[in-house]
Amino acid sequence: SETDLEHEFDATIAREQRIEPRDWMPEGYRATLIRQIAQHAHSEIIGMQPEGNWLTRAPSLRRKAILMAKVQDEAGHGLYLYSAAETLGADRAELTRRLIAGTQKYSSIFNYPTLTYADVGVIGWLVDGAAICNQVPLCRSSFGPYARAMIRICKEESFHQRQGYELLMTMMRGTDEQRAMVQESVDRWWWPSLMMFGPPDADSPNTARSMAWRVKRNTNDELRQRFVDMTVPQAQALGVTLPDPDLAWNAEREAYDFGVPDWAEFGAVLKGNGPCNVERITNRRTAHEEGAWVREAAVAFAARERKEPTQ
Ligand code: FAQ
């Protein structure tokens, strides 16, 4: 009966075992996973644009090769995550349709512009750093395909973070102008990076349910704190200042105190009013429309192959 199935599901979660696609699951569990995984996949695909902006203007062949590899990894992560969503019965074309229609979200962070080449380094350091902080615990998410996807994705994100930090170390060893460029970029990206972890726990409608299902393993505020504590020593080693006058070590808590992000700005970005929302979605829609002939050709090819099996 439905109750037996529900008990079985709860027991699997309680034993720290994985739920697999063919297992029975509550509809709410399925829906929240599709929501989170689709949003994550969309973030990877939209996230190709800010850095892709610098591919044609990378300062050397070496930097260009590294950046191309990173942006291609992000495409791979997106496709991998769409596949995980498909194991839950989601339709990939429908997910893309919802992204373009603006009815499914992607990470707020990708609605900010990349104004200088230092932004490539800072995205690697702070944005990938935040992504790793958020995603390492998701390797223990209760849904098998999502947890397994996170293992590979986190390995690649770690490489991305290192390339960003190495790029910034190189710039910090350079001229005064280069150091100023890094600092200016850090000033722009710090607060949006903190917003990547989502609203404060008190304003996070999904956290309690997702934690009980072990879809999420930590709250938004826990992970934000972990990110701040991890990043402050890295900023010191680099020689940059994080733009927060309230940032201070709290010996009692053994953690850094820090200021409050501008949650009104976060709300505006989520509503579609960030600096680059329109551009990001317009580019995605154009790419989708211009790729229609490829999808049609693939379908026609598959149909022909079914009729005339190759010898
Ligand atoms: N942006 O109740 P909660 C990357 C939404 S990393 C936009 O706390 P939840 C790598 C949230 O969906 C970025 N929307 O929600 C990369 C919900 O709205 P809904 C992607 C946000 O799900 C690096 C509402 O606010 N990473 O791409 C954001 O429990 C460099 C209420 O929030 C992931 O997606 C936000 N920042 O917690 C690529 C990680 N925060 O859906 C290229 C997996 C919240 O009810 C270059 N996701 N919202 O309409 C998660 O861990 C969670 O979904 C959270 C949000 C923590 C993001």
mmCIF file of C-alpha atoms and ligand atoms in Angstrom:
data_model
loop_
_atom_site.group_PDB
_atom_site.id
_atom_site.type_symbol
_atom_site.label_atom_id
_atom_site.label_comp_id
_atom_site.label_asym_id
_atom_site.label_seq_id
_atom_site.Cartn_x
_atom_site.Cartn_y
_atom_site.Cartn_z
ATOM 1 C CA SER A 1 0.000 0.000 0.000
ATOM 2 C CA GLU A 2 0.956 3.682 -0.249
ATOM 3 C CA THR A 3 1.731 3.810 3.510
ATOM 4 C CA ASP A 4 4.082 0.803 3.265
ATOM 5 C CA LEU A 5 5.875 2.445 0.357
ATOM 6 C CA GLU A 6 6.165 5.676 2.291
ATOM 7 C CA HIS A 7 7.614 3.827 5.305
ATOM 8 C CA GLU A 8 10.097 2.059 3.063
ATOM 9 C CA PHE A 9 11.109 5.415 1.542
ATOM 10 C CA ASP A 10 11.522 7.044 4.983
ATOM 11 C CA ALA A 11 13.538 4.064 6.226
ATOM 12 C CA THR A 12 15.874 4.225 3.213
ATOM 13 C CA ILE A 13 16.525 7.918 3.906
ATOM 14 C CA ALA A 14 17.020 7.254 7.639
ATOM 15 C CA ARG A 15 19.591 4.517 6.837
ATOM 16 C CA GLU A 16 21.548 7.071 4.732
ATOM 17 C CA GLN A 17 20.912 4.947 1.642
ATOM 18 C CA ARG A 18 20.124 6.361 -1.773
ATOM 19 C CA ILE A 19 16.766 6.686 -3.465
ATOM 20 C CA GLU A 20 17.088 5.485 -7.073
ATOM 21 C CA PRO A 21 14.934 6.518 -10.083
ATOM 22 C CA ARG A 22 12.759 3.371 -10.093
ATOM 23 C CA ASP A 23 12.085 3.495 -6.335
ATOM 24 C CA TRP A 24 8.757 4.807 -5.082
ATOM 25 C CA MET A 25 9.041 8.407 -3.889
ATOM 26 C CA PRO A 26 6.564 11.029 -2.644
ATOM 27 C CA GLU A 27 5.495 13.456 -5.380
ATOM 28 C CA GLY A 28 6.812 16.380 -3.309
ATOM 29 C CA TYR A 29 10.269 14.770 -3.189
ATOM 30 C CA ARG A 30 10.242 14.282 -6.956
ATOM 31 C CA ALA A 31 9.063 17.854 -7.557
ATOM 32 C CA THR A 32 11.638 19.469 -5.289
ATOM 33 C CA LEU A 33 14.451 17.477 -6.869
ATOM 34 C CA ILE A 34 13.347 18.389 -10.392
ATOM 35 C CA ARG A 35 13.172 22.032 -9.262
ATOM 36 C CA GLN A 36 16.633 22.055 -7.704
ATOM 37 C CA ILE A 37 18.383 19.922 -10.345
ATOM 38 C CA ALA A 38 16.830 21.859 -13.266
ATOM 39 C CA GLN A 39 17.800 25.151 -11.650
ATOM 40 C CA HIS A 40 21.299 23.824 -11.142
ATOM 41 C CA ALA A 41 21.529 22.632 -14.777
ATOM 42 C CA HIS A 42 20.233 25.982 -16.067
ATOM 43 C CA SER A 43 22.864 27.756 -13.923
ATOM 44 C CA GLU A 44 25.667 25.781 -15.537
ATOM 45 C CA ILE A 45 24.418 26.569 -19.054
ATOM 46 C CA ILE A 46 23.673 30.261 -18.417
ATOM 47 C CA GLY A 47 26.937 30.398 -16.425
ATOM 48 C CA MET A 48 28.863 29.814 -19.657
ATOM 49 C CA GLN A 49 27.981 33.320 -20.860
ATOM 50 C CA PRO A 50 29.786 35.634 -18.393
ATOM 51 C CA GLU A 51 33.125 33.896 -18.902
ATOM 52 C CA GLY A 52 32.482 33.094 -22.566
ATOM 53 C CA ASN A 53 32.455 36.881 -22.963
ATOM 54 C CA TRP A 54 36.272 36.849 -22.534
ATOM 55 C CA LEU A 55 37.162 33.904 -24.774
ATOM 56 C CA THR A 56 37.962 36.100 -27.763
ATOM 57 C CA ARG A 57 39.979 38.553 -25.650
ATOM 58 C CA ALA A 58 42.010 36.275 -23.367
ATOM 59 C CA PRO A 59 45.479 37.797 -22.860
ATOM 60 C CA SER A 60 47.432 34.742 -24.093
ATOM 61 C CA LEU A 61 46.946 31.447 -25.906
ATOM 62 C CA ARG A 62 47.483 29.624 -22.609
ATOM 63 C CA ARG A 63 44.771 31.648 -20.846
ATOM 64 C CA LYS A 64 42.431 31.134 -23.778
ATOM 65 C CA ALA A 65 42.941 27.349 -23.755
ATOM 66 C CA ILE A 66 42.292 27.200 -19.987
ATOM 67 C CA LEU A 67 39.149 29.333 -20.266
ATOM 68 C CA MET A 68 37.786 27.282 -23.169
ATOM 69 C CA ALA A 69 38.285 24.091 -21.147
ATOM 70 C CA LYS A 70 36.453 25.596 -18.188
ATOM 71 C CA VAL A 71 33.481 26.835 -20.230
ATOM 72 C CA GLN A 72 33.234 23.433 -21.949
ATOM 73 C CA ASP A 73 33.231 21.729 -18.528
ATOM 74 C CA GLU A 74 30.243 23.886 -17.588
ATOM 75 C CA ALA A 75 28.338 22.713 -20.668
ATOM 76 C CA GLY A 76 29.152 19.151 -19.622
ATOM 77 C CA HIS A 77 27.868 19.762 -16.087
ATOM 78 C CA GLY A 78 24.643 21.186 -17.476
ATOM 79 C CA LEU A 79 24.023 18.181 -19.736
ATOM 80 C CA TYR A 80 24.899 15.781 -16.933
ATOM 81 C CA LEU A 81 22.417 17.497 -14.620
ATOM 82 C CA TYR A 82 19.642 17.561 -17.243
ATOM 83 C CA SER A 83 20.152 13.783 -17.525
ATOM 84 C CA ALA A 84 19.755 13.464 -13.738
ATOM 85 C CA ALA A 85 16.481 15.429 -14.009
ATOM 86 C CA GLU A 86 15.331 13.092 -16.787
ATOM 87 C CA THR A 87 15.686 10.085 -14.451
ATOM 88 C CA LEU A 88 12.862 11.719 -12.450
ATOM 89 C CA GLY A 89 10.596 11.869 -15.494
ATOM 90 C CA ALA A 90 11.320 15.492 -16.438
ATOM 91 C CA ASP A 91 11.436 16.313 -20.145
ATOM 92 C CA ARG A 92 14.612 18.147 -21.139
ATOM 93 C CA ALA A 93 12.978 20.182 -23.906
ATOM 94 C CA GLU A 94 10.301 21.274 -21.456
ATOM 95 C CA LEU A 95 12.929 22.358 -18.911
ATOM 96 C CA THR A 96 14.629 24.515 -21.550
ATOM 97 C CA ARG A 97 11.256 25.949 -22.549
ATOM 98 C CA ARG A 98 10.617 26.935 -18.919
ATOM 99 C CA LEU A 99 14.054 28.522 -18.563
ATOM 100 C CA ILE A 100 13.489 30.630 -21.675
ATOM 101 C CA ALA A 101 9.951 31.508 -20.563
ATOM 102 C CA GLY A 102 11.351 32.660 -17.207
ATOM 103 C CA THR A 103 9.275 30.205 -15.153
ATOM 104 C CA GLN A 104 12.323 28.292 -13.884
ATOM 105 C CA LYS A 105 15.211 29.979 -12.125
ATOM 106 C CA TYR A 106 18.974 29.874 -12.512
ATOM 107 C CA SER A 107 21.574 31.214 -10.087
ATOM 108 C CA SER A 108 21.395 34.936 -9.378
ATOM 109 C CA ILE A 109 25.184 35.217 -9.749
ATOM 110 C CA PHE A 110 25.119 34.895 -13.544
ATOM 111 C CA ASN A 111 23.111 38.091 -13.940
ATOM 112 C CA TYR A 112 26.155 40.245 -13.211
ATOM 113 C CA PRO A 113 28.459 41.483 -16.002
ATOM 114 C CA THR A 114 32.116 40.507 -16.535
ATOM 115 C CA LEU A 115 33.685 43.932 -17.052
ATOM 116 C CA THR A 116 37.415 43.105 -16.897
ATOM 117 C CA TYR A 117 39.639 40.067 -17.390
ATOM 118 C CA ALA A 118 40.186 39.954 -13.615
ATOM 119 C CA ASP A 119 36.534 38.846 -13.426
ATOM 120 C CA VAL A 120 37.565 35.512 -14.980
ATOM 121 C CA GLY A 121 39.915 34.943 -12.039
ATOM 122 C CA VAL A 122 37.451 36.196 -9.450
ATOM 123 C CA ILE A 123 34.633 34.019 -10.820
ATOM 124 C CA GLY A 124 36.946 31.003 -10.557
ATOM 125 C CA TRP A 125 38.007 31.909 -7.043
ATOM 126 C CA LEU A 126 34.753 33.167 -5.478
ATOM 127 C CA VAL A 127 31.922 31.796 -7.637
ATOM 128 C CA ASP A 128 33.414 28.335 -8.113
ATOM 129 C CA GLY A 129 34.554 28.473 -4.482
ATOM 130 C CA ALA A 130 30.967 29.101 -3.383
ATOM 131 C CA ALA A 131 29.722 26.415 -5.777
ATOM 132 C CA ILE A 132 32.112 23.846 -4.255
ATOM 133 C CA CYS A 133 31.114 24.810 -0.725
ATOM 134 C CA ASN A 134 27.458 24.311 -1.651
ATOM 135 C CA GLN A 135 27.971 21.149 -3.732
ATOM 136 C CA VAL A 136 30.407 19.024 -1.709
ATOM 137 C CA PRO A 137 27.658 18.223 0.842
ATOM 138 C CA LEU A 138 25.298 17.445 -2.066
ATOM 139 C CA CYS A 139 27.556 14.460 -2.900
ATOM 140 C CA ARG A 140 25.645 12.924 0.047
ATOM 141 C CA SER A 141 22.229 13.985 -1.244
ATOM 142 C CA SER A 142 19.646 11.229 -0.871
ATOM 143 C CA PHE A 143 18.838 10.963 -4.601
ATOM 144 C CA GLY A 144 21.425 8.660 -6.211
ATOM 145 C CA PRO A 145 21.836 10.189 -9.690
ATOM 146 C CA TYR A 146 22.147 13.722 -8.264
ATOM 147 C CA ALA A 147 24.662 12.702 -5.575
ATOM 148 C CA ARG A 148 26.780 10.810 -8.115
ATOM 149 C CA ALA A 149 26.691 13.721 -10.571
ATOM 150 C CA MET A 150 27.948 16.007 -7.801
ATOM 151 C CA ILE A 151 31.071 13.880 -7.220
ATOM 152 C CA ARG A 152 32.377 14.389 -10.730
ATOM 153 C CA ILE A 153 31.197 17.986 -10.953
ATOM 154 C CA CYS A 154 32.950 18.904 -7.680
ATOM 155 C CA LYS A 155 36.243 17.497 -8.957
ATOM 156 C CA GLU A 156 36.034 19.713 -12.027
ATOM 157 C CA GLU A 157 34.913 22.720 -9.969
ATOM 158 C CA SER A 158 38.010 22.320 -7.789
ATOM 159 C CA PHE A 159 40.179 22.633 -10.889
ATOM 160 C CA HIS A 160 38.152 25.711 -11.898
ATOM 161 C CA GLN A 161 38.709 27.293 -8.523
ATOM 162 C CA ARG A 162 42.449 26.669 -8.648
ATOM 163 C CA GLN A 163 42.736 28.193 -12.126
ATOM 164 C CA GLY A 164 40.952 31.313 -10.871
ATOM 165 C CA TYR A 165 43.176 31.643 -7.841
ATOM 166 C CA GLU A 166 46.329 31.059 -9.921
ATOM 167 C CA LEU A 167 45.203 33.709 -12.420
ATOM 168 C CA LEU A 168 44.687 36.198 -9.579
ATOM 169 C CA MET A 169 48.050 35.366 -7.970
ATOM 170 C CA THR A 170 49.697 36.087 -11.308
ATOM 171 C CA MET A 171 47.910 39.429 -11.618
ATOM 172 C CA MET A 172 48.785 40.344 -8.005
ATOM 173 C CA ARG A 173 52.480 39.791 -8.822
ATOM 174 C CA GLY A 174 52.089 42.183 -11.772
ATOM 175 C CA THR A 175 51.676 45.960 -11.984
ATOM 176 C CA ASP A 176 49.781 48.344 -9.708
ATOM 177 C CA GLU A 177 47.100 48.585 -12.408
ATOM 178 C CA GLN A 178 46.670 44.815 -12.384
ATOM 179 C CA ARG A 179 46.385 44.727 -8.581
ATOM 180 C CA ALA A 180 43.803 47.511 -8.706
ATOM 181 C CA MET A 181 41.894 45.570 -11.368
ATOM 182 C CA VAL A 182 41.741 42.497 -9.119
ATOM 183 C CA GLN A 183 40.587 44.536 -6.116
ATOM 184 C CA GLU A 184 37.886 46.285 -8.150
ATOM 185 C CA SER A 185 36.621 42.923 -9.369
ATOM 186 C CA VAL A 186 36.577 41.446 -5.829
ATOM 187 C CA ASP A 187 34.590 44.498 -4.687
ATOM 188 C CA ARG A 188 31.904 43.769 -7.304
ATOM 189 C CA TRP A 189 31.670 39.977 -6.864
ATOM 190 C CA TRP A 190 31.942 39.494 -3.083
ATOM 191 C CA TRP A 191 28.351 40.245 -2.087
ATOM 192 C CA PRO A 192 26.704 38.507 -5.073
ATOM 193 C CA SER A 193 28.830 35.426 -4.217
ATOM 194 C CA LEU A 194 27.377 35.382 -0.691
ATOM 195 C CA MET A 195 23.875 35.559 -2.221
ATOM 196 C CA MET A 196 24.515 32.345 -4.188
ATOM 197 C CA PHE A 197 23.755 30.372 -1.001
ATOM 198 C CA GLY A 198 20.161 31.561 -1.098
ATOM 199 C CA PRO A 199 18.044 33.615 1.331
ATOM 200 C CA PRO A 200 18.700 33.568 5.102
ATOM 201 C CA ASP A 201 17.356 30.406 6.759
ATOM 202 C CA ALA A 202 14.445 32.328 8.284
ATOM 203 C CA ASP A 203 13.275 33.302 4.761
ATOM 204 C CA SER A 204 14.043 30.005 3.009
ATOM 205 C CA PRO A 205 10.758 28.201 2.336
ATOM 206 C CA ASN A 206 12.351 24.993 1.008
ATOM 207 C CA THR A 207 15.195 24.304 3.445
ATOM 208 C CA ALA A 208 13.374 22.468 6.254
ATOM 209 C CA ARG A 209 11.600 20.050 3.896
ATOM 210 C CA SER A 210 14.728 19.473 1.767
ATOM 211 C CA MET A 211 16.850 18.841 4.876
ATOM 212 C CA ALA A 212 14.329 16.329 6.240
ATOM 213 C CA TRP A 213 14.463 14.480 2.897
ATOM 214 C CA ARG A 214 18.271 14.838 2.932
ATOM 215 C CA VAL A 215 18.147 16.431 -0.496
ATOM 216 C CA LYS A 216 20.045 19.311 1.119
ATOM 217 C CA ARG A 217 22.505 18.461 3.892
ATOM 218 C CA ASN A 218 23.090 21.966 5.311
ATOM 219 C CA THR A 219 21.120 25.174 5.585
ATOM 220 C CA ASN A 220 21.869 28.216 3.417
ATOM 221 C CA ASP A 221 23.335 30.162 6.367
ATOM 222 C CA GLU A 222 25.575 27.267 7.465
ATOM 223 C CA LEU A 223 27.135 27.049 4.026
ATOM 224 C CA ARG A 224 27.449 30.838 3.676
ATOM 225 C CA GLN A 225 29.389 30.891 6.991
ATOM 226 C CA ARG A 226 31.603 28.005 5.847
ATOM 227 C CA PHE A 227 32.381 29.919 2.636
ATOM 228 C CA VAL A 228 33.305 33.114 4.487
ATOM 229 C CA ASP A 229 35.573 31.211 6.903
ATOM 230 C CA MET A 230 37.288 29.426 4.012
ATOM 231 C CA THR A 231 37.713 32.554 1.875
ATOM 232 C CA VAL A 232 39.070 35.147 4.341
ATOM 233 C CA PRO A 233 42.534 33.496 4.670
ATOM 234 C CA GLN A 234 42.654 33.075 0.890
ATOM 235 C CA ALA A 235 41.977 36.813 0.463
ATOM 236 C CA GLN A 236 44.784 37.582 2.937
ATOM 237 C CA ALA A 237 47.215 35.310 1.071
ATOM 238 C CA LEU A 238 46.259 37.010 -2.174
ATOM 239 C CA GLY A 239 46.571 40.509 -0.730
ATOM 240 C CA VAL A 240 43.049 41.728 -1.479
ATOM 241 C CA THR A 241 40.489 43.292 0.862
ATOM 242 C CA LEU A 242 36.975 41.868 1.098
ATOM 243 C CA PRO A 243 34.543 44.830 0.911
ATOM 244 C CA ASP A 244 32.843 44.292 4.262
ATOM 245 C CA PRO A 245 33.660 46.599 7.203
ATOM 246 C CA ASP A 246 31.880 44.191 9.581
ATOM 247 C CA LEU A 247 34.124 41.252 8.715
ATOM 248 C CA ALA A 248 35.912 40.240 11.932
ATOM 249 C CA TRP A 249 37.093 37.072 13.648
ATOM 250 C CA ASN A 250 34.801 36.038 16.484
ATOM 251 C CA ALA A 251 36.923 34.045 18.940
ATOM 252 C CA GLU A 252 33.892 32.834 20.860
ATOM 253 C CA ARG A 253 32.178 31.362 17.808
ATOM 254 C CA GLU A 254 35.510 30.453 16.157
ATOM 255 C CA ALA A 255 34.125 31.905 12.952
ATOM 256 C CA TYR A 256 34.064 35.212 11.109
ATOM 257 C CA ASP A 257 31.277 37.695 11.746
ATOM 258 C CA PHE A 258 30.199 39.390 8.541
ATOM 259 C CA GLY A 259 27.744 41.984 7.254
ATOM 260 C CA VAL A 260 24.283 41.462 5.786
ATOM 261 C CA PRO A 261 24.014 41.097 1.996
ATOM 262 C CA ASP A 262 21.598 43.442 0.229
ATOM 263 C CA TRP A 263 18.607 41.099 0.127
ATOM 264 C CA ALA A 264 16.537 43.679 -1.744
ATOM 265 C CA GLU A 265 19.062 43.483 -4.578
ATOM 266 C CA PHE A 266 18.853 39.655 -4.463
ATOM 267 C CA GLY A 267 15.063 39.873 -4.705
ATOM 268 C CA ALA A 268 15.289 42.204 -7.697
ATOM 269 C CA VAL A 269 17.721 39.893 -9.507
ATOM 270 C CA LEU A 270 15.401 36.910 -8.893
ATOM 271 C CA LYS A 271 12.488 38.890 -10.322
ATOM 272 C CA GLY A 272 14.459 39.402 -13.549
ATOM 273 C CA ASN A 273 15.738 42.899 -12.837
ATOM 274 C CA GLY A 274 19.464 42.219 -12.406
ATOM 275 C CA PRO A 275 21.975 43.964 -14.694
ATOM 276 C CA CYS A 276 22.153 41.109 -17.251
ATOM 277 C CA ASN A 277 18.963 39.005 -16.871
ATOM 278 C CA VAL A 278 17.484 40.098 -20.195
ATOM 279 C CA GLU A 279 20.747 39.621 -22.099
ATOM 280 C CA ARG A 280 21.350 36.144 -20.637
ATOM 281 C CA ILE A 281 17.884 34.852 -21.527
ATOM 282 C CA THR A 282 17.888 36.527 -24.941
ATOM 283 C CA ASN A 283 21.190 34.821 -25.794
ATOM 284 C CA ARG A 284 19.882 31.474 -24.573
ATOM 285 C CA ARG A 285 16.677 31.833 -26.596
ATOM 286 C CA THR A 286 18.586 32.814 -29.747
ATOM 287 C CA ALA A 287 20.980 29.858 -29.371
ATOM 288 C CA HIS A 288 17.999 27.531 -28.889
ATOM 289 C CA GLU A 289 16.168 28.859 -31.949
ATOM 290 C CA GLU A 290 19.268 28.842 -34.114
ATOM 291 C CA GLY A 291 19.960 25.259 -33.052
ATOM 292 C CA ALA A 292 16.483 24.046 -34.091
ATOM 293 C CA TRP A 293 17.756 22.679 -37.430
ATOM 294 C CA VAL A 294 20.334 20.539 -35.606
ATOM 295 C CA ARG A 295 17.653 18.981 -33.415
ATOM 296 C CA GLU A 296 15.375 18.409 -36.430
ATOM 297 C CA ALA A 297 18.238 16.797 -38.364
ATOM 298 C CA ALA A 298 19.079 14.537 -35.404
ATOM 299 C CA VAL A 299 15.441 13.405 -35.136
ATOM 300 C CA ALA A 300 15.243 12.756 -38.907
ATOM 301 C CA PHE A 301 18.526 10.855 -38.799
ATOM 302 C CA ALA A 302 17.352 8.708 -35.872
ATOM 303 C CA ALA A 303 14.087 7.934 -37.700
ATOM 304 C CA ARG A 304 15.982 6.868 -40.837
ATOM 305 C CA GLU A 305 18.349 4.691 -38.809
ATOM 306 C CA ARG A 306 15.345 2.916 -37.270
ATOM 307 C CA LYS A 307 13.942 2.166 -40.737
ATOM 308 C CA GLU A 308 17.249 1.114 -42.303
ATOM 309 C CA PRO A 309 19.292 -0.563 -39.574
ATOM 310 C CA THR A 310 22.995 -0.446 -40.464
ATOM 311 C CA GLN A 311 24.464 -3.785 -41.500
HETATM 312 N N1 FAQ B 1 19.717 32.337 -7.306
HETATM 313 O O1 FAQ B 1 13.987 28.021 -0.173
HETATM 314 P P1 FAQ B 1 15.272 28.378 -0.807
HETATM 315 C C1 FAQ B 1 27.265 26.848 -10.734
HETATM 316 C C2 FAQ B 1 15.517 30.570 -4.999
HETATM 317 S S1 FAQ B 1 26.841 27.131 -9.103
HETATM 318 C C3 FAQ B 1 18.489 32.151 -7.806
HETATM 319 O O2 FAQ B 1 16.439 28.577 0.085
HETATM 320 P P2 FAQ B 1 16.463 25.998 -1.962
HETATM 321 C C4 FAQ B 1 28.718 26.488 -11.050
HETATM 322 C C5 FAQ B 1 15.125 29.126 -4.765
HETATM 323 O O3 FAQ B 1 15.263 28.372 -5.927
HETATM 324 C C6 FAQ B 1 25.158 27.784 -9.090
HETATM 325 N N2 FAQ B 1 17.471 31.638 -7.090
HETATM 326 O O4 FAQ B 1 15.592 27.335 -1.984
HETATM 327 C C7 FAQ B 1 29.341 27.446 -11.995
HETATM 328 C C8 FAQ B 1 13.702 29.265 -4.322
HETATM 329 O O5 FAQ B 1 12.864 29.526 -5.448
HETATM 330 P P3 FAQ B 1 11.842 28.418 -6.066
HETATM 331 C C9 FAQ B 1 24.090 26.712 -9.128
HETATM 332 C C10 FAQ B 1 17.739 31.285 -5.813
HETATM 333 O O6 FAQ B 1 16.328 25.347 -3.276
HETATM 334 C C11 FAQ B 1 30.333 28.300 -11.547
HETATM 335 C C12 FAQ B 1 13.733 30.551 -3.527
HETATM 336 O O7 FAQ B 1 14.859 31.277 -3.979
HETATM 337 N N3 FAQ B 1 24.131 25.871 -7.977
HETATM 338 O O8 FAQ B 1 26.409 26.943 -11.525
HETATM 339 C C13 FAQ B 1 18.996 31.430 -5.244
HETATM 340 O O9 FAQ B 1 16.152 25.182 -0.757
HETATM 341 C C14 FAQ B 1 30.944 29.216 -12.415
HETATM 342 C C15 FAQ B 1 13.826 30.294 -2.036
HETATM 343 O O10 FAQ B 1 15.102 29.720 -1.667
HETATM 344 C C16 FAQ B 1 23.045 25.202 -7.531
HETATM 345 O O11 FAQ B 1 21.975 25.288 -8.080
HETATM 346 C C17 FAQ B 1 20.016 31.980 -6.042
HETATM 347 N N4 FAQ B 1 21.263 32.176 -5.579
HETATM 348 O O12 FAQ B 1 17.974 26.519 -1.774
HETATM 349 C C18 FAQ B 1 28.957 27.505 -13.345
HETATM 350 C C19 FAQ B 1 23.287 24.318 -6.329
HETATM 351 N N5 FAQ B 1 18.939 31.007 -3.967
HETATM 352 O O13 FAQ B 1 12.711 27.355 -6.682
HETATM 353 C C20 FAQ B 1 29.550 28.439 -14.218
HETATM 354 C C21 FAQ B 1 22.114 23.437 -5.980
HETATM 355 C C22 FAQ B 1 17.678 30.613 -3.750
HETATM 356 O O14 FAQ B 1 11.062 27.878 -4.901
HETATM 357 C C23 FAQ B 1 30.565 29.294 -13.737
HETATM 358 N N6 FAQ B 1 21.035 24.175 -5.383
HETATM 359 N N7 FAQ B 1 16.944 30.797 -4.858
HETATM 360 O O15 FAQ B 1 11.044 29.168 -7.078
HETATM 361 C C24 FAQ B 1 20.925 24.428 -4.051
HETATM 362 O O16 FAQ B 1 21.772 24.043 -3.256
HETATM 363 C C25 FAQ B 1 19.696 25.154 -3.564
HETATM 364 O O17 FAQ B 1 18.736 25.088 -4.578
HETATM 365 C C26 FAQ B 1 19.958 26.632 -3.164
HETATM 366 C C27 FAQ B 1 18.609 27.266 -2.776
HETATM 367 C C28 FAQ B 1 20.874 26.669 -1.957
HETATM 368 C C29 FAQ B 1 20.563 27.427 -4.310
#
